[in-house]
Short mmCIF file of C-alpha atoms and ligand atoms in Angstrom, two decimals:
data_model
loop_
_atom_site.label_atom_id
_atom_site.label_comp_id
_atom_site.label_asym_id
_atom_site.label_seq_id
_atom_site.Cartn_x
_atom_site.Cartn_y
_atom_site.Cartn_z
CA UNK A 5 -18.10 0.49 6.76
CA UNK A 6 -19.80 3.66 5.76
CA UNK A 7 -18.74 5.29 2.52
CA UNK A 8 -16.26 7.84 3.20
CA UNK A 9 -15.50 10.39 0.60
CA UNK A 10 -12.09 10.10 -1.34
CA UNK A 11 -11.19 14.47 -0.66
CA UNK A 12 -10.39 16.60 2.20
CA UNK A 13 -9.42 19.74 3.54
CA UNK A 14 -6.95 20.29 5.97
CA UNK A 15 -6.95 23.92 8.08
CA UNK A 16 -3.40 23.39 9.55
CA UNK A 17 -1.07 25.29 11.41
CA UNK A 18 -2.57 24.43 14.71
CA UNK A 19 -0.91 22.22 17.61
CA UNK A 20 -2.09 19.08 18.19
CA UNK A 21 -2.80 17.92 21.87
CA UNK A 22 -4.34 15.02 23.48
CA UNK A 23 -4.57 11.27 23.50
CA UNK A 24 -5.86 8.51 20.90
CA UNK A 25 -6.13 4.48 21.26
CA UNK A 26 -4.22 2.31 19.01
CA UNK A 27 -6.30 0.16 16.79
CA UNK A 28 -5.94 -2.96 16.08
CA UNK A 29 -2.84 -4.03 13.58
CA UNK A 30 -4.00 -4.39 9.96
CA UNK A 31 -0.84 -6.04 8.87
CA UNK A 32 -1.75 -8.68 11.80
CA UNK A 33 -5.38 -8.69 11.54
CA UNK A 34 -5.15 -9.83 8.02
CA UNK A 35 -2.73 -12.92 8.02
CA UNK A 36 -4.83 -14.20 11.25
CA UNK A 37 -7.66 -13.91 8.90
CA UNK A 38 -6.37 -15.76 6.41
CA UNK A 39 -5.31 -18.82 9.36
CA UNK A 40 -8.72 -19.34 10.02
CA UNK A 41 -9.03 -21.61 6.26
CA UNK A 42 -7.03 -24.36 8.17
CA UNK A 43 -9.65 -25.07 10.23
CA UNK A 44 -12.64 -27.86 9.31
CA UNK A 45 -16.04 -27.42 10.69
CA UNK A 46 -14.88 -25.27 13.02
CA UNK A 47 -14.60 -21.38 14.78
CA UNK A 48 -11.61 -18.76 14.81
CA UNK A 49 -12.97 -15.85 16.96
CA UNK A 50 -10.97 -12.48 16.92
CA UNK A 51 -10.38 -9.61 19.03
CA UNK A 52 -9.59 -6.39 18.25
CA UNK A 53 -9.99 -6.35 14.57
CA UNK A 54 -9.88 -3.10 12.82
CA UNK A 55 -13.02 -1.63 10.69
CA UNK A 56 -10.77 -1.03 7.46
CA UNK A 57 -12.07 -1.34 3.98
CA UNK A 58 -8.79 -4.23 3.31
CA UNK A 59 -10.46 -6.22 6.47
CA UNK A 60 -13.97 -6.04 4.75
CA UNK A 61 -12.03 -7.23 1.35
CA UNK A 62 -10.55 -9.97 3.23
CA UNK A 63 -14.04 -11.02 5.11
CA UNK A 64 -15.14 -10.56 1.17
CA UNK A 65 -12.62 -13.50 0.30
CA UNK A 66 -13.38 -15.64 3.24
CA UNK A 67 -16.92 -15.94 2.49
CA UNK A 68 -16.09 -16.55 -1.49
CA UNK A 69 -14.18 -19.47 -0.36
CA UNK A 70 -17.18 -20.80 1.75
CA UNK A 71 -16.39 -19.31 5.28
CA UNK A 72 -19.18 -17.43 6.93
CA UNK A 73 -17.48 -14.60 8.63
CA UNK A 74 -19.76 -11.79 11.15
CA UNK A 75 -17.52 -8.71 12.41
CA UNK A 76 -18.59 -6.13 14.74
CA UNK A 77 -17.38 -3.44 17.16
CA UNK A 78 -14.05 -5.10 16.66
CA UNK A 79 -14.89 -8.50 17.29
CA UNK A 80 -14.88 -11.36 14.17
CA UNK A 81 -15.96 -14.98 14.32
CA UNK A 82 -15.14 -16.93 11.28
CA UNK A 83 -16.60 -20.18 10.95
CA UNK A 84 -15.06 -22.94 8.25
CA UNK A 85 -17.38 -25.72 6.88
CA UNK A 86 -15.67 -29.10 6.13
CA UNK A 87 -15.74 -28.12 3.11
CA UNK A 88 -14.05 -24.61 0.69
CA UNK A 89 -13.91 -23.62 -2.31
CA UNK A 90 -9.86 -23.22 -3.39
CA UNK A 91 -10.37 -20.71 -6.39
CA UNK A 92 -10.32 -17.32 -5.33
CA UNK A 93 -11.83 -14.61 -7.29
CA UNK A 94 -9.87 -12.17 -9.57
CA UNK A 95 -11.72 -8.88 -8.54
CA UNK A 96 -11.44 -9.29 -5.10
CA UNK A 97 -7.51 -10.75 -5.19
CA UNK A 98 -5.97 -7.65 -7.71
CA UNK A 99 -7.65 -4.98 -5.08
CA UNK A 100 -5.24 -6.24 -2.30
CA UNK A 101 -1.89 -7.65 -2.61
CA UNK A 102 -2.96 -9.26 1.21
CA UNK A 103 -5.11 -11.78 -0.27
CA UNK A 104 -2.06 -13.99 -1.55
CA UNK A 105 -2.29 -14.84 2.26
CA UNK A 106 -4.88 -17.59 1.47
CA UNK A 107 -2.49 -19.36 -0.64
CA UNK A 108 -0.22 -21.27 2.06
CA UNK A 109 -3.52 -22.41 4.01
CA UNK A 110 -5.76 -23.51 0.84
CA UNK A 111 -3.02 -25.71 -0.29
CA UNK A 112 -2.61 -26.80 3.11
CA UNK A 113 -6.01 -27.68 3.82
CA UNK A 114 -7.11 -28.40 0.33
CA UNK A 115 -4.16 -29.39 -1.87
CA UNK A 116 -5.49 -26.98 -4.78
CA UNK A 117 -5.27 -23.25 -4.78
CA UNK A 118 -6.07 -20.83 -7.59
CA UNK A 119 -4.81 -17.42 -7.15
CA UNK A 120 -4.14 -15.09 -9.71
CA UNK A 121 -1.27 -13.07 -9.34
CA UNK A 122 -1.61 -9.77 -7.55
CA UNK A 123 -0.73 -6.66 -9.64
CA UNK A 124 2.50 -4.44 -8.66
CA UNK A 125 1.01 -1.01 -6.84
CA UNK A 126 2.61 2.30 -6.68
CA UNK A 127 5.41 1.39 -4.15
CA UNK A 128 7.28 -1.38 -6.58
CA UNK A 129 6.27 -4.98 -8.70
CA UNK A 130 5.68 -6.89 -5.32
CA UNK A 131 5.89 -10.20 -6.63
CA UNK A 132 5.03 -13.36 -4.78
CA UNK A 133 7.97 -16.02 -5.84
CA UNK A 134 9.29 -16.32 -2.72
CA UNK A 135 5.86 -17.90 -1.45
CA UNK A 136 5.62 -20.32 -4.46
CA UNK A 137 9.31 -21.13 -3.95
CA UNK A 138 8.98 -22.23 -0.44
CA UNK A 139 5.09 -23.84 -1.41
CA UNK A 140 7.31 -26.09 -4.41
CA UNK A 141 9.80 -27.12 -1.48
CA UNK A 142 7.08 -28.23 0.69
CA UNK A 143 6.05 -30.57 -2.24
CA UNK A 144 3.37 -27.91 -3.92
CA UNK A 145 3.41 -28.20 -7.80
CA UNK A 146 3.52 -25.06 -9.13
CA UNK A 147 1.95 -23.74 -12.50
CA UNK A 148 1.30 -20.14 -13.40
CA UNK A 149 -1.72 -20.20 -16.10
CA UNK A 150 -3.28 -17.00 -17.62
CA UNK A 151 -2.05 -14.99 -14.76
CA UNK A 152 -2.68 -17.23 -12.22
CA UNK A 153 -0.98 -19.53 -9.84
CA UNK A 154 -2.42 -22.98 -9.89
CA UNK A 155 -0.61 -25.22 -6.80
CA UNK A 156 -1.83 -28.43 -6.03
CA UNK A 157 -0.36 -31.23 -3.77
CA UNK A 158 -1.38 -34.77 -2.46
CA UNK A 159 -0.13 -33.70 0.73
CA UNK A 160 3.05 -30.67 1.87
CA UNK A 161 5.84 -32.63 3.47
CA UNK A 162 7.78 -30.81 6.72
CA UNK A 163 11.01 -29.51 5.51
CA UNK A 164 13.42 -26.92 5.79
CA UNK A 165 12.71 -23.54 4.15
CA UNK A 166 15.10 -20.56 3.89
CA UNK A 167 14.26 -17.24 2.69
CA UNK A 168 16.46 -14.92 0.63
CA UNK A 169 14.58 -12.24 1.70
CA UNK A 170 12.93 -11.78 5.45
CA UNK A 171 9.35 -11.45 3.09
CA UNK A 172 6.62 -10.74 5.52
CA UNK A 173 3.87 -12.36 3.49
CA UNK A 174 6.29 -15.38 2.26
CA UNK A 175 7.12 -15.96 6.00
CA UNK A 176 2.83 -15.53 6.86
CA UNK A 177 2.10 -18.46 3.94
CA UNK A 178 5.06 -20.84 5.10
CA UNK A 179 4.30 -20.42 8.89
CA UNK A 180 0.53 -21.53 8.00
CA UNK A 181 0.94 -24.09 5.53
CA UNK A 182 3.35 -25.53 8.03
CA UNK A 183 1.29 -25.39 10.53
CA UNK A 184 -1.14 -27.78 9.00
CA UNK A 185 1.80 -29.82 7.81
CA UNK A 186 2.75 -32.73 10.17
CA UNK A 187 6.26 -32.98 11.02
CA UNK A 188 8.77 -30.35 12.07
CA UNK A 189 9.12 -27.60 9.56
CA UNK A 190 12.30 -24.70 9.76
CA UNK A 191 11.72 -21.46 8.49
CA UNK A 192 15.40 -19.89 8.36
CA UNK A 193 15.79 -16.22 7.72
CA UNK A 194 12.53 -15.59 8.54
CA UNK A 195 10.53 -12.08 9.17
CA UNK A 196 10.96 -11.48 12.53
CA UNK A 197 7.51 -8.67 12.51
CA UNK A 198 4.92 -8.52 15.94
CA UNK A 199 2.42 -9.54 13.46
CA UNK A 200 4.06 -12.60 12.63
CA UNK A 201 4.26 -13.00 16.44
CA UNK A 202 0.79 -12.20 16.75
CA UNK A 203 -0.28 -15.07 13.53
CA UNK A 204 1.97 -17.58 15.58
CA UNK A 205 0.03 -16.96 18.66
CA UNK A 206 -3.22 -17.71 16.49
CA UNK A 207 -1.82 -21.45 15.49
CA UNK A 208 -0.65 -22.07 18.36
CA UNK A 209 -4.10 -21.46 19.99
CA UNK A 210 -5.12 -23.76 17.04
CA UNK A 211 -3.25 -26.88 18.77
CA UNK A 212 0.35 -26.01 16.53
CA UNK A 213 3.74 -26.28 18.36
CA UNK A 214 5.59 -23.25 16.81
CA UNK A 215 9.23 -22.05 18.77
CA UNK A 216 11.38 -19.31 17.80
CA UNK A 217 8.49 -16.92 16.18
CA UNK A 218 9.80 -13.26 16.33
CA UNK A 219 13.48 -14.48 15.21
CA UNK A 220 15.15 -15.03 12.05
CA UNK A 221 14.46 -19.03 12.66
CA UNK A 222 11.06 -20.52 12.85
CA UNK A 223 9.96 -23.77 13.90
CA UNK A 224 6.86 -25.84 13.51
CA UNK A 225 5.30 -28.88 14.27
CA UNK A 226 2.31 -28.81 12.45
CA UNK A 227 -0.88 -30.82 12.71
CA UNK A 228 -3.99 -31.91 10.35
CA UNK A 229 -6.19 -31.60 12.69
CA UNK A 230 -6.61 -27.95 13.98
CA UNK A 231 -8.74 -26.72 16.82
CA UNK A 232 -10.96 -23.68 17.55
CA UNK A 233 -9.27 -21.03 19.26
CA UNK A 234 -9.62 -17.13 19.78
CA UNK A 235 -6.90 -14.69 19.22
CA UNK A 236 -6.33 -10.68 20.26
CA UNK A 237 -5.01 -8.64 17.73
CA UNK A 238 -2.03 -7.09 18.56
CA UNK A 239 -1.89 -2.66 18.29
CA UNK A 240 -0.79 -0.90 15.16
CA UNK A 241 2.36 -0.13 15.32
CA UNK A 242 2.44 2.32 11.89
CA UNK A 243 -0.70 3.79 12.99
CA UNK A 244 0.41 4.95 16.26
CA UNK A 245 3.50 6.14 14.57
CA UNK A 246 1.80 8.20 12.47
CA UNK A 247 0.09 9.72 15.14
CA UNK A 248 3.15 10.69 16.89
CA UNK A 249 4.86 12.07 13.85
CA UNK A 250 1.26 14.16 13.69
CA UNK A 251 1.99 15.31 17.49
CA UNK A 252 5.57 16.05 16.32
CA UNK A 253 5.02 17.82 13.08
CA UNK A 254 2.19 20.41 14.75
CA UNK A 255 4.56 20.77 17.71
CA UNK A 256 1.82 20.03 19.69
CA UNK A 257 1.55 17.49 22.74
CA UNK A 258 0.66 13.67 21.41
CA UNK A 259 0.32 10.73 23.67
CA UNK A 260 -0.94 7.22 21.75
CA UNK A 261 -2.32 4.84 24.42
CA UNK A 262 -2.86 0.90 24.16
CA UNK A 263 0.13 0.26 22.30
CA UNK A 264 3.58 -1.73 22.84
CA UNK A 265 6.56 0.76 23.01
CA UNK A 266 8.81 -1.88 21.84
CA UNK A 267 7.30 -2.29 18.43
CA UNK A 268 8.24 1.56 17.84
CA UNK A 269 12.03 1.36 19.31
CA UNK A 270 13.17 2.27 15.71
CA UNK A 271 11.34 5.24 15.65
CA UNK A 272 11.51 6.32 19.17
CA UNK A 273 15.52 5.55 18.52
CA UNK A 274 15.37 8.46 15.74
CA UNK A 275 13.04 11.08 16.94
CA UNK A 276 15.91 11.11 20.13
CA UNK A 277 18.63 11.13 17.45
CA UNK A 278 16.65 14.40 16.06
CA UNK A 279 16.39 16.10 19.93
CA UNK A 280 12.91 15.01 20.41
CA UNK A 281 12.02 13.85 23.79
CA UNK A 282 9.86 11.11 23.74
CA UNK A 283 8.19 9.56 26.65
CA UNK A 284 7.64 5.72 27.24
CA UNK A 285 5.43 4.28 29.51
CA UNK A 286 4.01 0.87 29.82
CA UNK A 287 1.75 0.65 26.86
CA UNK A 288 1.53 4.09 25.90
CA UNK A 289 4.42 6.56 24.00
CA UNK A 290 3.83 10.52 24.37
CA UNK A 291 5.83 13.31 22.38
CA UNK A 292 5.60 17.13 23.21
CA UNK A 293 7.26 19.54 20.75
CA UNK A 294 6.04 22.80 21.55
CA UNK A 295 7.99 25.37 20.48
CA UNK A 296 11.03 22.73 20.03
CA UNK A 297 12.98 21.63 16.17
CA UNK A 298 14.42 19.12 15.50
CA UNK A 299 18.06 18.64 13.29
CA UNK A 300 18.45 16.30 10.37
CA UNK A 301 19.07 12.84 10.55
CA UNK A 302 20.23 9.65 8.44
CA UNK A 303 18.25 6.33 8.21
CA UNK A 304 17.28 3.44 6.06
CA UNK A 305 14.60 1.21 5.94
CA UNK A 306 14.96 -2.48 7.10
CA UNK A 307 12.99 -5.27 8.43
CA UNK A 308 12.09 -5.11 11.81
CA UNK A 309 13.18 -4.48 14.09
CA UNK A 310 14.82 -1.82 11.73
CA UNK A 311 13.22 1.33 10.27
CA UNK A 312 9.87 0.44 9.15
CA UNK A 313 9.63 1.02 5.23
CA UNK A 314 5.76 1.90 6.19
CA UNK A 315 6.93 4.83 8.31
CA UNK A 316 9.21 6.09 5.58
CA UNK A 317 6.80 8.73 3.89
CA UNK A 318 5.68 10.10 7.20
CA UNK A 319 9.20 10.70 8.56
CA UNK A 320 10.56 12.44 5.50
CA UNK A 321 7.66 14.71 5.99
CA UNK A 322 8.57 15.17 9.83
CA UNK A 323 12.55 15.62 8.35
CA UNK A 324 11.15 18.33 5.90
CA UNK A 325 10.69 20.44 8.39
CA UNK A 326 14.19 19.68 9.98
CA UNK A 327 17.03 22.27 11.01
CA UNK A 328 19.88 20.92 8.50
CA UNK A 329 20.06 18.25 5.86
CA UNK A 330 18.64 14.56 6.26
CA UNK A 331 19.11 11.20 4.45
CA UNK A 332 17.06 8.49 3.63
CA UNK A 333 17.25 4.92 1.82
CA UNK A 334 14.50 2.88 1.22
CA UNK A 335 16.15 -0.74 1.19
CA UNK A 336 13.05 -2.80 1.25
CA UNK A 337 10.72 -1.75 -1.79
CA UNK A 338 12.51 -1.13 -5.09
CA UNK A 339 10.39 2.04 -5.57
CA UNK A 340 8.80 3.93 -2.85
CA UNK A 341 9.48 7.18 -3.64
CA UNK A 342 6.41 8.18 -5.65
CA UNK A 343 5.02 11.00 -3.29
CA UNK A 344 8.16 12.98 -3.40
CA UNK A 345 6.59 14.39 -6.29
CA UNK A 346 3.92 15.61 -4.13
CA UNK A 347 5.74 16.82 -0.95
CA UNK A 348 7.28 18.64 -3.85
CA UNK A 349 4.40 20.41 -4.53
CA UNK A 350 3.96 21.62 -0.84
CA UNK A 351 7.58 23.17 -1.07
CA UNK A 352 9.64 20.02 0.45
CA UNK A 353 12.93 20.24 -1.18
CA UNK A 354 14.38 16.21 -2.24
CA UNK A 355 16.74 15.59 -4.68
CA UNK A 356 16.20 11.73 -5.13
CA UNK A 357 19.12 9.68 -6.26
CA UNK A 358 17.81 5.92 -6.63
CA UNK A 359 16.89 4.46 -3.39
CA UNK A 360 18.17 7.48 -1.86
CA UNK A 361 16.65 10.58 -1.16
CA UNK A 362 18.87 13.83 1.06
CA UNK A 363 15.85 16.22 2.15
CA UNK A 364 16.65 20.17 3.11
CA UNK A 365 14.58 20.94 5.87
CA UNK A 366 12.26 23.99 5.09
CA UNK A 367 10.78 26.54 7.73
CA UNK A 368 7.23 26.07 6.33
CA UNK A 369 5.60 24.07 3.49
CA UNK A 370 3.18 25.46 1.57
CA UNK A 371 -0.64 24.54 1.10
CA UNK A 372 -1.37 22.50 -1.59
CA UNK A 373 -4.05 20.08 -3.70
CA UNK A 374 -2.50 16.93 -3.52
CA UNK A 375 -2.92 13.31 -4.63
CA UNK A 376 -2.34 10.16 -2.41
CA UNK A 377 -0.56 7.63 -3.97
CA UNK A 378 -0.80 4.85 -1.47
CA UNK A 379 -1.90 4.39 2.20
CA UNK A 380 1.21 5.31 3.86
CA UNK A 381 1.85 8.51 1.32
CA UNK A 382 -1.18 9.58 2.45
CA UNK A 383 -1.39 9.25 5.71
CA UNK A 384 2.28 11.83 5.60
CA UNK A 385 0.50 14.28 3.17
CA UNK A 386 -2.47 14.65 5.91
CA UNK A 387 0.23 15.27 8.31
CA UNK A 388 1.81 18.08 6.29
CA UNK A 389 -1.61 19.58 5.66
CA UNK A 390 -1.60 19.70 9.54
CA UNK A 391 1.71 21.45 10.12
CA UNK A 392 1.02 24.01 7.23
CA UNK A 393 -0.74 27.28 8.02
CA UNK A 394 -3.13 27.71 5.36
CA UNK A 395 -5.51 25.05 3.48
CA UNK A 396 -4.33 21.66 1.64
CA UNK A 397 -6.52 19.43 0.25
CA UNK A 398 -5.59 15.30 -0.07
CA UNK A 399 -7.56 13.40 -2.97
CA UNK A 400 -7.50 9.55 -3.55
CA UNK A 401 -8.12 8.89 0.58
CA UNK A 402 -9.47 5.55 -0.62
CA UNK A 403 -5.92 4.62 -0.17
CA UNK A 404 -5.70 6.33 3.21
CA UNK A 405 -9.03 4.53 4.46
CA UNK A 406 -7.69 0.87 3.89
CA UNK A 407 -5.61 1.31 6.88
CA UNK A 408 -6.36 4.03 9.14
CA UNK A 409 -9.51 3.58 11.17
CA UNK A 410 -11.56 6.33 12.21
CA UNK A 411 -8.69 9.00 10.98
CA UNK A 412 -11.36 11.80 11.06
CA UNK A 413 -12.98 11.16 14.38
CA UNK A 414 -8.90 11.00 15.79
CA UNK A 415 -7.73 13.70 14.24
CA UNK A 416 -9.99 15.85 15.53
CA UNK A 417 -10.07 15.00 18.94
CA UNK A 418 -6.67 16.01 18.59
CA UNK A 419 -7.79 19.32 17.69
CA UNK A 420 -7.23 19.26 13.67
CA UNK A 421 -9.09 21.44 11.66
CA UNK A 422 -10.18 18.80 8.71
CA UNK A 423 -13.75 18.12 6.48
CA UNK A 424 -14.57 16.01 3.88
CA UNK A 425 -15.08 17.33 0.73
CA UNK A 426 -17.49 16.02 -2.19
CA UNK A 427 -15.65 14.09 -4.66
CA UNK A 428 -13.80 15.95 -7.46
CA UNK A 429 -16.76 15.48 -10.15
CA UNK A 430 -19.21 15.77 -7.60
CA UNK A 431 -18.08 19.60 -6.59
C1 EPZ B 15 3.96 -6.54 4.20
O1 EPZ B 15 3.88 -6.62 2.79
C2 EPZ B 15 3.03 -5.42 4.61
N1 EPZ B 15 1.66 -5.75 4.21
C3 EPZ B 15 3.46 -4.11 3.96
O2 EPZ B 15 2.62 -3.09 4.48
C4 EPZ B 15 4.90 -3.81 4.38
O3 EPZ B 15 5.33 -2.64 3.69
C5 EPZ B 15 5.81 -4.99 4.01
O4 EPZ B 15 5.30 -6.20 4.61
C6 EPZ B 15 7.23 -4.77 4.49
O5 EPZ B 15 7.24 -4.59 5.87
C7 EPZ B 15 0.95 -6.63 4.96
O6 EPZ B 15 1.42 -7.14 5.96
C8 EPZ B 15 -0.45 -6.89 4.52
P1 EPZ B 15 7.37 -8.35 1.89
P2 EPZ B 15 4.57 -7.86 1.99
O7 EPZ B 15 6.99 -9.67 1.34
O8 EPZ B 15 4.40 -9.10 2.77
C9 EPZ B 15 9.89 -8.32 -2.16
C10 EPZ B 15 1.09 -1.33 4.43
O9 EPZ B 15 1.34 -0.14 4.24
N2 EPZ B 15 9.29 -9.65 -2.38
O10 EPZ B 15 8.10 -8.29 3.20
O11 EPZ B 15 4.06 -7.81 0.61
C11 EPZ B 15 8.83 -7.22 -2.24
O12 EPZ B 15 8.64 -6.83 -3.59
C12 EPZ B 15 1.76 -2.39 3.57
O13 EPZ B 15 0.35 -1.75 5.34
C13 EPZ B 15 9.73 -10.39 -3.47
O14 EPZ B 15 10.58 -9.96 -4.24
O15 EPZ B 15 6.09 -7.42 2.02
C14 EPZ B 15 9.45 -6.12 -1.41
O16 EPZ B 15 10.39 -5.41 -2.19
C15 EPZ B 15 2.46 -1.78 2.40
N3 EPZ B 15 9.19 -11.63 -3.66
C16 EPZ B 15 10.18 -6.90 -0.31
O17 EPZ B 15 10.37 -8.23 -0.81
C17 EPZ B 15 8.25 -12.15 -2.82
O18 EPZ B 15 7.82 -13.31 -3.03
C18 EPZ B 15 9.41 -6.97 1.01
O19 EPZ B 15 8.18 -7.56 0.75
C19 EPZ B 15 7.82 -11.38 -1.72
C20 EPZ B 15 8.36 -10.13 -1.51
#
């Protein structure tokens, strides 16, 4: 994972054209990680694993806990001694919220877990209680100490869990506790995400029975005794998206190959809403804008298979440059609205009231220097440095570089004029 600088410059105002790969999903890739704990002297292998700075801080945490994990040109092998360590350590858990993934399969495997709490980011508190909730229910005593959670059991019992909230991560730490956990196991009102798909197909490769994976109920026959299996990461859906939305917003000519239309239906469903043709083929999606706008449209975020709350920053910044008046409210995150300030700054106009923000499309944004809050926010204010004429320059791509792998080298075979620059205190 080389060291990539945290600045760029962006020469936009040209059309994107061309084709890019998928990579693998993050969101996926990082839950199957976390699976591999339930095994015992034994090998998870997996394919298609993204080279992203939160899969090398997962890796990180594997081999912290005693797992010796080797990763190259996409492919991972993670091998699990008899015995782990359960206490997981503080630096490497508050620099990503993912690695409260370990907690379901360390209590599961070794009836202790120490975790302490990951820290709230810039898109809302993110708290875990629905995990320790369900983890109690299962028969998990819970104690939070000094920031921490300390769980410990003498053994999860099957039961019947149901969510108040479709949590992605709550529904990842249920589905692999119970998968260690003999007996049948409901998860009602569960996330219904391909990467939970994707984590089921891991288990089940693992010798669990697991039905209904992909709907709102879950259900699982888990078993102590877990085998070695291998497992192919399923594409990234967000990525890809964003890689449209780059096609759309340079009204150039985008296709994004190795990918599963259906995970993008909400999107594709919108961009049609907005009069952009998009094309669908078997496991690639293509856009072509030139010369064409788009009018304003409404949306909200939901679980999938609704609007994705990831996509949310890049398609205001696609709806910025709208004919007409848009709408959008962010249902899942109580606060992910911090880089309006900063579309702000390259001339957006949003009037944000609560979860709700109505965008006025403008004919052309303005360059800017501008500050990434968060991956996602990012990833939209490279994509407005690419549909402004002129020069913009995105700081704090540490953000960006957790989940977008080789955004350069893509971006560029798409024709985008972008360097790196030195870091602020180096220049
Ligand atoms: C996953 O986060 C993703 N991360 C997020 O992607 C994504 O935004 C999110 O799901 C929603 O789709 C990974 O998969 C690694 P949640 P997660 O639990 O599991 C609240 C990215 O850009 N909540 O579904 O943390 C929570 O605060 C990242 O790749 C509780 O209140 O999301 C939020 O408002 C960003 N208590 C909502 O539920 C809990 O115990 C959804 O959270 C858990 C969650």
């Amino acid at each position: 994972m080389s060291c990539l600088s945290e600045r760029m410059i962006i020469r936009g105002g040209r059309a994107l054209s061309g084709g890019v790969v998928a990579q693998g999903a993050k969101n996926a890739a990082l839950p199957v990680m976390a699976s591999a704990l339930l095994l015992r002297g034994r090998r998870l292998t997996l394919d298609r694993v993204p080279d992203l700075q939160d899969i090398h801080t997962m890796a990180g945490l594997l081999r912290c806990l005693g797992a010796g994990v080797e990763f190259e040109n996409g492919r991972m092998t993670i091998d699990v001694p008899e015995d782990l360590r359960w206490e997981t350590p503080a630096d490497l858990v508050r620099k990503m919220r993912a690695s409260s993934l370990v907690l379901g399969p360390l209590v599961a495997r070794c009836g202790r877990a120490v975790l302490p709490l990951p820290g709230g980011c810039a898109i809302g508190s993110r708290p875990i209680d629905f995990h320790l909730k369900a983890l109690a229910k299962m028969g998990a005593e819970i104690d939070l100490e000094h920031g921490s959670v300390h769980a410990r059991t003498n053994g999860l019992k099957a039961t019947r869990i149901e969510f108040d909230f479709p949590s992605v991560g709550a529904t990842e730490n249920i589905l692999m506790a119970a998968a260690m956990t003999p007996g049948e196991s409901v998860i009602e009102n569960a996330a219904k995400e391909p990467e939970i798909i994707n984590l089921a197909q891991a288990l089940r490769g693992m010798g669990a029975r697991i039905e209904g994976d992909g709907t709102g109920t879950i259900r699982v026959d888990g078993t102590k005794d877990l085998e070695s299996s291998s497992i192919r990461i399923i594409p990234d859906r967000i990525e890809a998206s964003t890689y449209l939305l780059a096609g759309v917003m340079t009204r150039g000519d985008v296709t994004v190959n190795g990918i599963n239309p259906e995970y993008l239906e909400a999107l594709i469903v919108k961009l049609e809403e907005a009069g952009i043709p998009v094309c669908v083929f078997a496991d690639s999606v293509s856009v072509s804008c030139r010369d064409r706008r788009w009018k304003g449209v409404t949306l909200k975020t939901l679980p999938y298979p609704g609007f994705p709350t990831d996509l949310q920053p890049q398609i205001m910044a696609a709806l910025s440059m709208a004919d007409g008046t848009s709408v959008i409210q962010e249902s899942v995150f109580d606060s992910r609205y911090v880089h309006v300030s900063e579309f702000k700054r390259m001339g957006c106009k949003l009037d944000m009231q609560g979860n709700t923000v109505v965008i006025t499309g403008v004919s052309q944004f303005s360059g800017a220097e501008v500050r990434a809050s968060d991956l996602r926010a990012g990833a939209a204010l490279i994509l407005m440095g690419l549909a402004t004429d002129g020069e913009t320059i995105v700081n704090s791509l540490n953000h960006v570089w957790r989940g977008y792998e080789s955004l350069m080298m893509k971006m560029t075979s798409l024709g985008a004029e972008m360097e790196l620059l030195p870091d602020a205190e180096e220049a």
